[in-house]
PDB file of C-alpha atoms and ligand atoms in Angstrom:
ATOM      1  CA  MET H   1      87.272  56.902   3.624  1.00 95.00           C
ATOM      2  CA  LYS H   2      83.999  54.992   3.442  1.00 98.00           C
ATOM      3  CA  ILE H   3      82.998  53.065   0.334  1.00 98.00           C
ATOM      4  CA  GLY H   4      79.596  51.840  -0.828  1.00 98.00           C
ATOM      5  CA  ALA H   5      77.293  51.463  -3.803  1.00 98.00           C
ATOM      6  CA  HIS H   6      73.930  52.470  -5.166  1.00 98.00           C
ATOM      7  CA  LEU H   7      71.795  49.406  -4.386  1.00 98.00           C
ATOM      8  CA  TRP H   8      68.573  48.044  -5.931  1.00 95.00           C
ATOM      9  CA  ILE H   9      65.333  48.698  -4.049  1.00 94.00           C
ATOM     10  CA  GLY H  10      63.059  46.491  -6.223  1.00 91.00           C
ATOM     11  CA  GLU H  11      62.787  43.732  -3.632  1.00 92.00           C
ATOM     12  CA  GLY H  12      62.275  45.959  -0.612  1.00 93.00           C
ATOM     13  CA  LEU H  13      64.369  47.594   2.088  1.00 96.00           C
ATOM     14  CA  LEU H  14      65.449  44.433   3.877  1.00 96.00           C
ATOM     15  CA  LYS H  15      66.847  42.903   0.697  1.00 97.00           C
ATOM     16  CA  VAL H  16      69.056  46.003   0.335  1.00 97.00           C
ATOM     17  CA  LEU H  17      70.795  44.900   3.538  1.00 97.00           C
ATOM     18  CA  ASN H  18      71.716  41.575   1.925  1.00 97.00           C
ATOM     19  CA  TYR H  19      73.374  43.395  -0.985  1.00 98.00           C
ATOM     20  CA  CYS H  20      75.108  45.667   1.490  1.00 97.00           C
ATOM     21  CA  ASP H  21      76.490  42.670   3.403  1.00 98.00           C
ATOM     22  CA  TYR H  22      77.659  40.916   0.241  1.00 98.00           C
ATOM     23  CA  LEU H  23      79.522  44.071  -0.873  1.00 98.00           C
ATOM     24  CA  LYS H  24      80.691  44.942   2.642  1.00 97.00           C
ATOM     25  CA  CYS H  25      79.469  48.520   2.171  1.00 97.00           C
ATOM     26  CA  ASP H  26      80.253  51.185   4.785  1.00 97.00           C
ATOM     27  CA  CYS H  27      77.604  53.409   3.210  1.00 98.00           C
ATOM     28  CA  PHE H  28      75.054  53.098   0.397  1.00 98.00           C
ATOM     29  CA  GLN H  29      72.434  54.850  -1.694  1.00 98.00           C
ATOM     30  CA  ILE H  30      68.957  53.817  -2.871  1.00 98.00           C
ATOM     31  CA  PHE H  31      65.928  55.161  -4.699  1.00 96.00           C
ATOM     32  CA  LEU H  32      62.756  54.916  -2.624  1.00 95.00           C
ATOM     33  CA  SER H  33      60.944  53.274  -5.523  1.00 89.00           C
ATOM     34  CA  ASN H  34      61.128  52.875  -9.302  1.00 85.00           C
ATOM     35  CA  PRO H  35      62.976  56.089 -10.306  1.00 85.00           C
ATOM     36  CA  ARG H  36      61.055  56.374 -13.591  1.00 84.00           C
ATOM     37  CA  SER H  37      57.594  56.279 -12.058  1.00 83.00           C
ATOM     38  CA  TRP H  38      55.435  58.622  -9.952  1.00 83.00           C
ATOM     39  CA  LYS H  39      53.904  55.601  -8.218  1.00 82.00           C
ATOM     40  CA  ARG H  40      54.909  54.994  -4.611  1.00 81.00           C
ATOM     41  CA  LYS H  41      54.077  51.981  -2.508  1.00 78.00           C
ATOM     42  CA  LYS H  42      53.449  52.083   1.205  1.00 85.00           C
ATOM     43  CA  ARG H  43      55.961  50.393   3.462  1.00 91.00           C
ATOM     44  CA  ASP H  44      54.889  48.685   6.628  1.00 92.00           C
ATOM     45  CA  ILE H  45      56.190  49.897   9.921  1.00 95.00           C
ATOM     46  CA  GLU H  46      57.861  46.599  10.875  1.00 96.00           C
ATOM     47  CA  GLU H  47      59.954  46.678   7.698  1.00 96.00           C
ATOM     48  CA  ILE H  48      61.066  50.246   8.471  1.00 97.00           C
ATOM     49  CA  GLU H  49      61.879  49.549  12.104  1.00 97.00           C
ATOM     50  CA  LYS H  50      63.875  46.455  11.245  1.00 98.00           C
ATOM     51  CA  PHE H  51      65.746  48.351   8.509  1.00 98.00           C
ATOM     52  CA  ILE H  52      66.709  51.229  10.838  1.00 98.00           C
ATOM     53  CA  GLN H  53      67.843  48.773  13.485  1.00 98.00           C
ATOM     54  CA  GLU H  54      70.000  46.813  11.038  1.00 98.00           C
ATOM     55  CA  ILE H  55      71.582  49.973   9.590  1.00 97.00           C
ATOM     56  CA  LYS H  56      72.584  51.065  13.087  1.00 97.00           C
ATOM     57  CA  LYS H  57      73.928  47.605  13.865  1.00 97.00           C
ATOM     58  CA  ARG H  58      76.119  47.692  10.750  1.00 97.00           C
ATOM     59  CA  LYS H  59      77.177  51.320  11.457  1.00 97.00           C
ATOM     60  CA  ILE H  60      76.184  52.310   7.915  1.00 97.00           C
ATOM     61  CA  GLU H  61      76.724  56.030   7.463  1.00 97.00           C
ATOM     62  CA  PRO H  62      75.812  57.846   5.399  1.00 98.00           C
ATOM     63  CA  PHE H  63      72.708  56.146   4.129  1.00 98.00           C
ATOM     64  CA  VAL H  64      71.650  58.171   1.080  1.00 98.00           C
ATOM     65  CA  VAL H  65      68.407  58.448  -0.882  1.00 98.00           C
ATOM     66  CA  HIS H  66      68.547  59.666  -4.491  1.00 98.00           C
ATOM     67  CA  MET H  67      65.583  61.489  -6.029  1.00 96.00           C
ATOM     68  CA  PRO H  68      63.775  59.776  -8.921  1.00 94.00           C
ATOM     69  CA  TYR H  69      64.793  60.717 -12.490  1.00 89.00           C
ATOM     70  CA  ILE H  70      61.286  61.819 -13.434  1.00 90.00           C
ATOM     71  CA  LEU H  71      61.495  64.997 -11.354  1.00 94.00           C
ATOM     72  CA  ASN H  72      62.719  68.159 -13.068  1.00 97.00           C
ATOM     73  CA  ILE H  73      62.972  70.796 -10.354  1.00 97.00           C
ATOM     74  CA  ALA H  74      63.722  73.530 -12.928  1.00 98.00           C
ATOM     75  CA  VAL H  75      60.428  72.967 -14.771  1.00 97.00           C
ATOM     76  CA  ASN H  76      58.842  76.239 -15.871  1.00 97.00           C
ATOM     77  CA  ASP H  77      55.158  75.269 -15.486  1.00 97.00           C
ATOM     78  CA  LYS H  78      53.870  76.485 -12.119  1.00 96.00           C
ATOM     79  CA  ASN H  79      51.342  73.655 -11.704  1.00 97.00           C
ATOM     80  CA  LEU H  80      53.889  71.002 -12.522  1.00 96.00           C
ATOM     81  CA  ARG H  81      56.237  72.595 -10.019  1.00 96.00           C
ATOM     82  CA  LYS H  82      53.508  72.509  -7.369  1.00 96.00           C
ATOM     83  CA  ASN H  83      52.892  68.786  -7.960  1.00 95.00           C
ATOM     84  CA  LEU H  84      56.599  68.155  -7.884  1.00 95.00           C
ATOM     85  CA  ILE H  85      57.002  69.980  -4.555  1.00 97.00           C
ATOM     86  CA  ASN H  86      54.204  67.863  -3.049  1.00 96.00           C
ATOM     87  CA  PHE H  87      55.851  64.721  -4.345  1.00 95.00           C
ATOM     88  CA  LEU H  88      59.243  65.776  -2.979  1.00 96.00           C
ATOM     89  CA  ILE H  89      57.729  66.583   0.431  1.00 96.00           C
ATOM     90  CA  LYS H  90      56.554  62.948   0.619  1.00 95.00           C
ATOM     91  CA  GLU H  91      59.915  61.644  -0.620  1.00 96.00           C
ATOM     92  CA  ILE H  92      61.851  63.624   1.935  1.00 97.00           C
ATOM     93  CA  GLU H  93      59.451  62.735   4.760  1.00 96.00           C
ATOM     94  CA  GLU H  94      59.844  59.061   3.923  1.00 96.00           C
ATOM     95  CA  SER H  95      63.635  59.359   3.665  1.00 97.00           C
ATOM     96  CA  GLU H  96      63.694  60.885   7.158  1.00 97.00           C
ATOM     97  CA  LYS H  97      61.368  58.171   8.436  1.00 96.00           C
ATOM     98  CA  ILE H  98      63.649  55.374   7.238  1.00 97.00           C
ATOM     99  CA  GLY H  99      66.698  57.050   8.756  1.00 97.00           C
ATOM    100  CA  ALA H 100      68.516  58.474   5.705  1.00 98.00           C
ATOM    101  CA  ASN H 101      71.296  61.030   6.246  1.00 98.00           C
ATOM    102  CA  PHE H 102      71.277  62.693   2.825  1.00 98.00           C
ATOM    103  CA  TYR H 103      68.782  63.212  -0.001  1.00 98.00           C
ATOM    104  CA  VAL H 104      70.436  63.820  -3.403  1.00 98.00           C
ATOM    105  CA  ILE H 105      68.729  66.128  -5.905  1.00 98.00           C
ATOM    106  CA  HIS H 106      69.669  66.965  -9.513  1.00 97.00           C
ATOM    107  CA  PRO H 107      69.300  70.675 -10.314  1.00 96.00           C
ATOM    108  CA  GLY H 108      67.077  69.884 -13.323  1.00 96.00           C
ATOM    109  CA  PHE H 109      66.730  70.963 -16.970  1.00 96.00           C
ATOM    110  CA  HIS H 110      65.693  74.424 -18.162  1.00 97.00           C
ATOM    111  CA  LYS H 111      64.336  72.932 -21.416  1.00 97.00           C
ATOM    112  CA  GLY H 112      64.757  76.087 -23.488  1.00 96.00           C
ATOM    113  CA  THR H 113      63.659  78.758 -21.003  1.00 96.00           C
ATOM    114  CA  GLY H 114      67.322  79.599 -20.386  1.00 96.00           C
ATOM    115  CA  GLU H 115      69.620  79.004 -17.437  1.00 96.00           C
ATOM    116  CA  LYS H 116      68.546  82.060 -15.475  1.00 97.00           C
ATOM    117  CA  ILE H 117      64.856  81.160 -15.354  1.00 98.00           C
ATOM    118  CA  GLY H 118      65.654  77.473 -14.821  1.00 98.00           C
ATOM    119  CA  ILE H 119      67.801  78.253 -11.793  1.00 98.00           C
ATOM    120  CA  GLU H 120      65.142  80.515 -10.258  1.00 98.00           C
ATOM    121  CA  ASN H 121      62.568  77.720 -10.724  1.00 98.00           C
ATOM    122  CA  ALA H 122      64.905  75.237  -9.038  1.00 98.00           C
ATOM    123  CA  ILE H 123      65.478  77.685  -6.166  1.00 98.00           C
ATOM    124  CA  GLU H 124      61.723  78.095  -5.696  1.00 97.00           C
ATOM    125  CA  VAL H 125      61.401  74.324  -5.287  1.00 98.00           C
ATOM    126  CA  LEU H 126      64.444  73.933  -3.034  1.00 98.00           C
ATOM    127  CA  LYS H 127      63.362  76.764  -0.703  1.00 97.00           C
ATOM    128  CA  ASN H 128      60.639  74.466   0.600  1.00 97.00           C
ATOM    129  CA  PHE H 129      63.302  72.191   2.057  1.00 96.00           C
ATOM    130  CA  LYS H 130      65.786  74.702   3.439  1.00 95.00           C
ATOM    131  CA  ASN H 131      64.980  73.691   7.020  1.00 95.00           C
ATOM    132  CA  SER H 132      64.526  69.976   6.437  1.00 95.00           C
ATOM    133  CA  LYS H 133      65.984  67.634   9.007  1.00 96.00           C
ATOM    134  CA  ILE H 134      67.711  65.596   6.339  1.00 97.00           C
ATOM    135  CA  LYS H 135      70.526  67.315   4.457  1.00 98.00           C
ATOM    136  CA  ILE H 136      69.717  67.907   0.788  1.00 98.00           C
ATOM    137  CA  LEU H 137      72.700  67.439  -1.522  1.00 98.00           C
ATOM    138  CA  LEU H 138      72.694  69.055  -4.947  1.00 98.00           C
ATOM    139  CA  GLU H 139      74.560  66.951  -7.465  1.00 98.00           C
ATOM    140  CA  ASN H 140      76.832  68.489 -10.102  1.00 98.00           C
ATOM    141  CA  THR H 141      75.861  67.380 -13.613  1.00 98.00           C
ATOM    142  CA  ALA H 142      77.608  66.634 -16.917  1.00 98.00           C
ATOM    143  CA  GLY H 143      75.878  69.593 -18.567  1.00 97.00           C
ATOM    144  CA  GLN H 144      74.103  67.348 -21.056  1.00 96.00           C
ATOM    145  CA  GLY H 145      71.363  69.083 -23.088  1.00 95.00           C
ATOM    146  CA  THR H 146      69.746  71.835 -21.038  1.00 96.00           C
ATOM    147  CA  SER H 147      70.754  70.407 -17.664  1.00 96.00           C
ATOM    148  CA  LEU H 148      71.716  72.872 -14.942  1.00 97.00           C
ATOM    149  CA  GLY H 149      74.398  72.521 -12.290  1.00 97.00           C
ATOM    150  CA  SER H 150      77.424  71.498 -14.329  1.00 97.00           C
ATOM    151  CA  ASP H 151      79.361  74.522 -13.144  1.00 94.00           C
ATOM    152  CA  PHE H 152      80.087  75.343  -9.538  1.00 97.00           C
ATOM    153  CA  LYS H 153      79.252  79.012  -9.982  1.00 97.00           C
ATOM    154  CA  GLN H 154      75.623  77.993 -10.542  1.00 97.00           C
ATOM    155  CA  LEU H 155      75.657  75.550  -7.645  1.00 98.00           C
ATOM    156  CA  GLY H 156      77.257  78.158  -5.385  1.00 98.00           C
ATOM    157  CA  TYR H 157      74.584  80.680  -6.376  1.00 98.00           C
ATOM    158  CA  ILE H 158      71.821  78.205  -5.458  1.00 98.00           C
ATOM    159  CA  LEU H 159      73.480  77.399  -2.099  1.00 97.00           C
ATOM    160  CA  ASP H 160      73.764  81.106  -1.277  1.00 97.00           C
ATOM    161  CA  LYS H 161      70.166  81.840  -2.229  1.00 97.00           C
ATOM    162  CA  ILE H 162      68.738  78.984  -0.166  1.00 96.00           C
ATOM    163  CA  ASN H 163      71.078  79.421   2.785  1.00 95.00           C
ATOM    164  CA  GLY H 164      69.726  76.325   4.525  1.00 95.00           C
ATOM    165  CA  ASN H 165      70.463  72.667   5.197  1.00 96.00           C
ATOM    166  CA  LEU H 166      71.990  72.067   1.761  1.00 97.00           C
ATOM    167  CA  GLY H 167      75.264  70.639   0.529  1.00 98.00           C
ATOM    168  CA  ILE H 168      76.855  69.195  -2.598  1.00 98.00           C
ATOM    169  CA  CYS H 169      77.275  65.685  -3.912  1.00 98.00           C
ATOM    170  CA  PHE H 170      80.342  65.611  -6.178  1.00 98.00           C
ATOM    171  CA  ASP H 171      79.975  63.173  -9.085  1.00 98.00           C
ATOM    172  CA  THR H 172      83.423  62.449 -10.539  1.00 98.00           C
ATOM    173  CA  ALA H 173      82.131  61.381 -13.981  1.00 98.00           C
ATOM    174  CA  HIS H 174      79.818  64.391 -14.293  1.00 98.00           C
ATOM    175  CA  ALA H 175      82.599  66.789 -13.283  1.00 98.00           C
ATOM    176  CA  PHE H 176      84.943  65.234 -15.858  1.00 98.00           C
ATOM    177  CA  GLN H 177      82.277  65.326 -18.585  1.00 98.00           C
ATOM    178  CA  ALA H 178      81.548  68.959 -17.709  1.00 98.00           C
ATOM    179  CA  GLY H 179      85.189  69.798 -18.430  1.00 98.00           C
ATOM    180  CA  PHE H 180      86.996  69.384 -15.098  1.00 98.00           C
ATOM    181  CA  ASN H 181      90.054  67.287 -15.813  1.00 97.00           C
ATOM    182  CA  ILE H 182      90.183  65.070 -12.722  1.00 94.00           C
ATOM    183  CA  ILE H 183      93.682  63.900 -13.675  1.00 92.00           C
ATOM    184  CA  ASN H 184      94.871  67.341 -12.620  1.00 94.00           C
ATOM    185  CA  PHE H 185      92.858  67.326  -9.418  1.00 96.00           C
ATOM    186  CA  GLU H 186      94.626  70.236  -7.706  1.00 96.00           C
ATOM    187  CA  LYS H 187      93.478  72.516 -10.505  1.00 97.00           C
ATOM    188  CA  VAL H 188      89.936  71.116 -10.368  1.00 97.00           C
ATOM    189  CA  LYS H 189      89.816  71.725  -6.623  1.00 97.00           C
ATOM    190  CA  LYS H 190      90.932  75.322  -7.075  1.00 97.00           C
ATOM    191  CA  SER H 191      88.264  75.998  -9.694  1.00 96.00           C
ATOM    192  CA  ILE H 192      85.578  74.569  -7.390  1.00 97.00           C
ATOM    193  CA  GLU H 193      86.839  76.580  -4.400  1.00 97.00           C
ATOM    194  CA  LYS H 194      86.450  79.787  -6.379  1.00 97.00           C
ATOM    195  CA  PHE H 195      82.696  79.399  -6.039  1.00 97.00           C
ATOM    196  CA  ILE H 196      81.931  77.163  -3.084  1.00 97.00           C
ATOM    197  CA  ASP H 197      83.525  76.329   0.215  1.00 97.00           C
ATOM    198  CA  LEU H 198      84.732  72.731   0.017  1.00 97.00           C
ATOM    199  CA  SER H 199      82.985  71.950   3.315  1.00 98.00           C
ATOM    200  CA  TYR H 200      79.666  71.979   1.407  1.00 98.00           C
ATOM    201  CA  ILE H 201      80.752  68.792  -0.380  1.00 98.00           C
ATOM    202  CA  LYS H 202      79.572  65.862   1.729  1.00 98.00           C
ATOM    203  CA  LEU H 203      79.510  62.916  -0.646  1.00 98.00           C
ATOM    204  CA  ILE H 204      81.312  61.566  -3.715  1.00 98.00           C
ATOM    205  CA  HIS H 205      79.544  59.708  -6.490  1.00 98.00           C
ATOM    206  CA  ALA H 206      82.525  57.699  -7.656  1.00 98.00           C
ATOM    207  CA  ASN H 207      82.072  56.890 -11.320  1.00 98.00           C
ATOM    208  CA  ASP H 208      84.526  56.625 -14.168  1.00 98.00           C
ATOM    209  CA  SER H 209      83.502  58.157 -17.498  1.00 98.00           C
ATOM    210  CA  LYS H 210      82.912  56.442 -20.835  1.00 98.00           C
ATOM    211  CA  THR H 211      83.135  59.831 -22.559  1.00 98.00           C
ATOM    212  CA  PHE H 212      85.996  62.319 -22.783  1.00 98.00           C
ATOM    213  CA  CYS H 213      86.631  65.363 -20.597  1.00 98.00           C
ATOM    214  CA  GLY H 214      84.239  68.144 -21.608  1.00 98.00           C
ATOM    215  CA  SER H 215      82.026  65.805 -23.687  1.00 98.00           C
ATOM    216  CA  LYS H 216      78.869  66.877 -21.809  1.00 98.00           C
ATOM    217  CA  ILE H 217      77.659  63.316 -22.360  1.00 97.00           C
ATOM    218  CA  ASP H 218      76.693  61.503 -19.178  1.00 97.00           C
ATOM    219  CA  ARG H 219      77.869  57.873 -19.425  1.00 98.00           C
ATOM    220  CA  HIS H 220      79.220  56.092 -16.352  1.00 98.00           C
ATOM    221  CA  GLU H 221      82.001  53.505 -16.593  1.00 98.00           C
ATOM    222  CA  HIS H 222      83.630  51.019 -14.200  1.00 98.00           C
ATOM    223  CA  ILE H 223      86.353  52.468 -11.958  1.00 98.00           C
ATOM    224  CA  GLY H 224      89.666  52.534 -13.798  1.00 98.00           C
ATOM    225  CA  LYS H 225      88.162  51.400 -17.121  1.00 98.00           C
ATOM    226  CA  GLY H 226      87.117  54.835 -18.333  1.00 98.00           C
ATOM    227  CA  LYS H 227      88.729  58.124 -19.297  1.00 98.00           C
ATOM    228  CA  ILE H 228      89.355  59.170 -15.678  1.00 98.00           C
ATOM    229  CA  GLY H 229      91.280  55.980 -14.992  1.00 98.00           C
ATOM    230  CA  ILE H 230      93.048  54.743 -11.871  1.00 98.00           C
ATOM    231  CA  LYS H 231      95.358  57.771 -11.857  1.00 97.00           C
ATOM    232  CA  GLY H 232      92.378  60.134 -11.704  1.00 98.00           C
ATOM    233  CA  PHE H 233      90.854  58.273  -8.763  1.00 98.00           C
ATOM    234  CA  GLU H 234      94.211  58.174  -7.010  1.00 98.00           C
ATOM    235  CA  ASN H 235      94.409  61.953  -7.317  1.00 97.00           C
ATOM    236  CA  ILE H 236      90.967  62.400  -5.747  1.00 98.00           C
ATOM    237  CA  ILE H 237      91.506  59.872  -2.962  1.00 98.00           C
ATOM    238  CA  LYS H 238      94.915  61.153  -1.912  1.00 96.00           C
ATOM    239  CA  ASP H 239      93.461  64.629  -1.449  1.00 97.00           C
ATOM    240  CA  ASP H 240      93.062  65.517   2.254  1.00 97.00           C
ATOM    241  CA  TYR H 241      89.480  66.727   1.976  1.00 97.00           C
ATOM    242  CA  PHE H 242      88.033  64.596  -0.836  1.00 98.00           C
ATOM    243  CA  GLY H 243      89.781  61.475   0.413  1.00 97.00           C
ATOM    244  CA  SER H 244      87.972  61.807   3.740  1.00 97.00           C
ATOM    245  CA  LEU H 245      84.478  61.758   2.184  1.00 98.00           C
ATOM    246  CA  PRO H 246      82.186  58.763   1.611  1.00 98.00           C
ATOM    247  CA  PHE H 247      82.473  57.284  -1.910  1.00 98.00           C
ATOM    248  CA  ILE H 248      79.374  55.709  -3.468  1.00 98.00           C
ATOM    249  CA  ILE H 249      79.641  54.031  -6.867  1.00 98.00           C
ATOM    250  CA  GLU H 250      76.884  54.268  -9.496  1.00 98.00           C
ATOM    251  CA  THR H 251      78.692  52.203 -12.084  1.00 98.00           C
ATOM    252  CA  PRO H 252      76.885  50.000 -14.638  1.00 96.00           C
ATOM    253  CA  LYS H 253      75.935  46.527 -13.436  1.00 95.00           C
ATOM    254  CA  LEU H 254      74.120  43.384 -14.427  1.00 94.00           C
ATOM    255  CA  SER H 255      75.106  41.674 -11.209  1.00 95.00           C
ATOM    256  CA  LEU H 256      76.569  42.671  -7.841  1.00 97.00           C
ATOM    257  CA  LYS H 257      79.874  41.099  -8.859  1.00 98.00           C
ATOM    258  CA  GLU H 258      80.644  44.219 -10.873  1.00 98.00           C
ATOM    259  CA  ASP H 259      80.015  46.429  -7.830  1.00 98.00           C
ATOM    260  CA  LYS H 260      82.232  44.162  -5.784  1.00 98.00           C
ATOM    261  CA  GLU H 261      85.083  44.597  -8.250  1.00 98.00           C
ATOM    262  CA  ASN H 262      84.717  48.406  -8.367  1.00 98.00           C
ATOM    263  CA  ILE H 263      84.624  48.624  -4.572  1.00 98.00           C
ATOM    264  CA  LYS H 264      87.725  46.444  -4.393  1.00 98.00           C
ATOM    265  CA  ILE H 265      89.597  48.838  -6.697  1.00 98.00           C
ATOM    266  CA  LEU H 266      88.613  51.912  -4.661  1.00 98.00           C
ATOM    267  CA  LYS H 267      89.560  50.122  -1.438  1.00 98.00           C
ATOM    268  CA  LYS H 268      92.956  49.275  -2.841  1.00 98.00           C
ATOM    269  CA  ILE H 269      93.586  52.920  -3.713  1.00 98.00           C
ATOM    270  CA  GLY H 270      92.327  54.000  -0.272  1.00 98.00           C
ATOM    271  CA  GLU H 271      94.730  51.584   1.399  1.00 98.00           C
ATOM    272  CA  LYS H 272      97.602  52.733  -0.808  1.00 98.00           C
ATOM    273  CA  TYR H 273      97.143  56.313   0.414  1.00 97.00           C
ATOM    274  CA  GLY H 274      96.383  55.444   4.052  1.00 97.00           C
ATOM    275  CA  LYS H 275      92.714  56.460   3.901  1.00 97.00           C
ATOM    276  CA  ILE H 276      91.340  53.141   5.117  1.00 91.00           C
TER     277      ILE H 276
HETATM  278 ZN1   ZN K 301      75.666  60.633  -9.527  1.00 51.51          ZN
END
């Protein structure tokens, strides 16, 4: 079991390594730039080379890039979708260039066109990346508003249709908010397996939930302080398959101290069940 955090990119790639060292991460996730902006800045080659070298030295794996929030891959406007594909091509090229292992994508919002059309729009976008070198991971969502991908039937359908280098990132808070009661993890696992082979799941976003099971409201909480609680995380970690995956926290933080505490809690559970 590897444990890491989503780290800030605001001060550049090399600064991320300092955070990683402070937290003693085995793996981590970043955005390439401000996730609420279409603007991208160019990185110089020395920065990239140094970063790749240092990641290898620290044996960080996986190193994950998360797509920016502004992209809605289920958008119904053809022109917007075209712009978005061009933007994603650059994102994915850059992620490959800086040595990332996974690129996490949210399945998007149908915004009133209905799930069926939304999913077909998302598939049209994702098809462009079916043969990408980097593995694309679709993240399950809380099902808030018109968001797609809160049920594994939908995610399984997308995986089947693309039939390429795609997998799943399992977010514990989103699953719980979508109605999967993590406390009874055996049951959750069975309902996922009905629609997708577990081997598609490559990464855990380890977040506790501020909101109740089935709330469809996406609010992350510190590990053990939310409605999933320590027991819920114990049930995930002691599972043979899930407990062998990398865990990356995306819990709220004002300082890295909070990440440190959350990582410590996950580590303790991992040690308790012989996963570390
Ligand atoms: Zn997540």
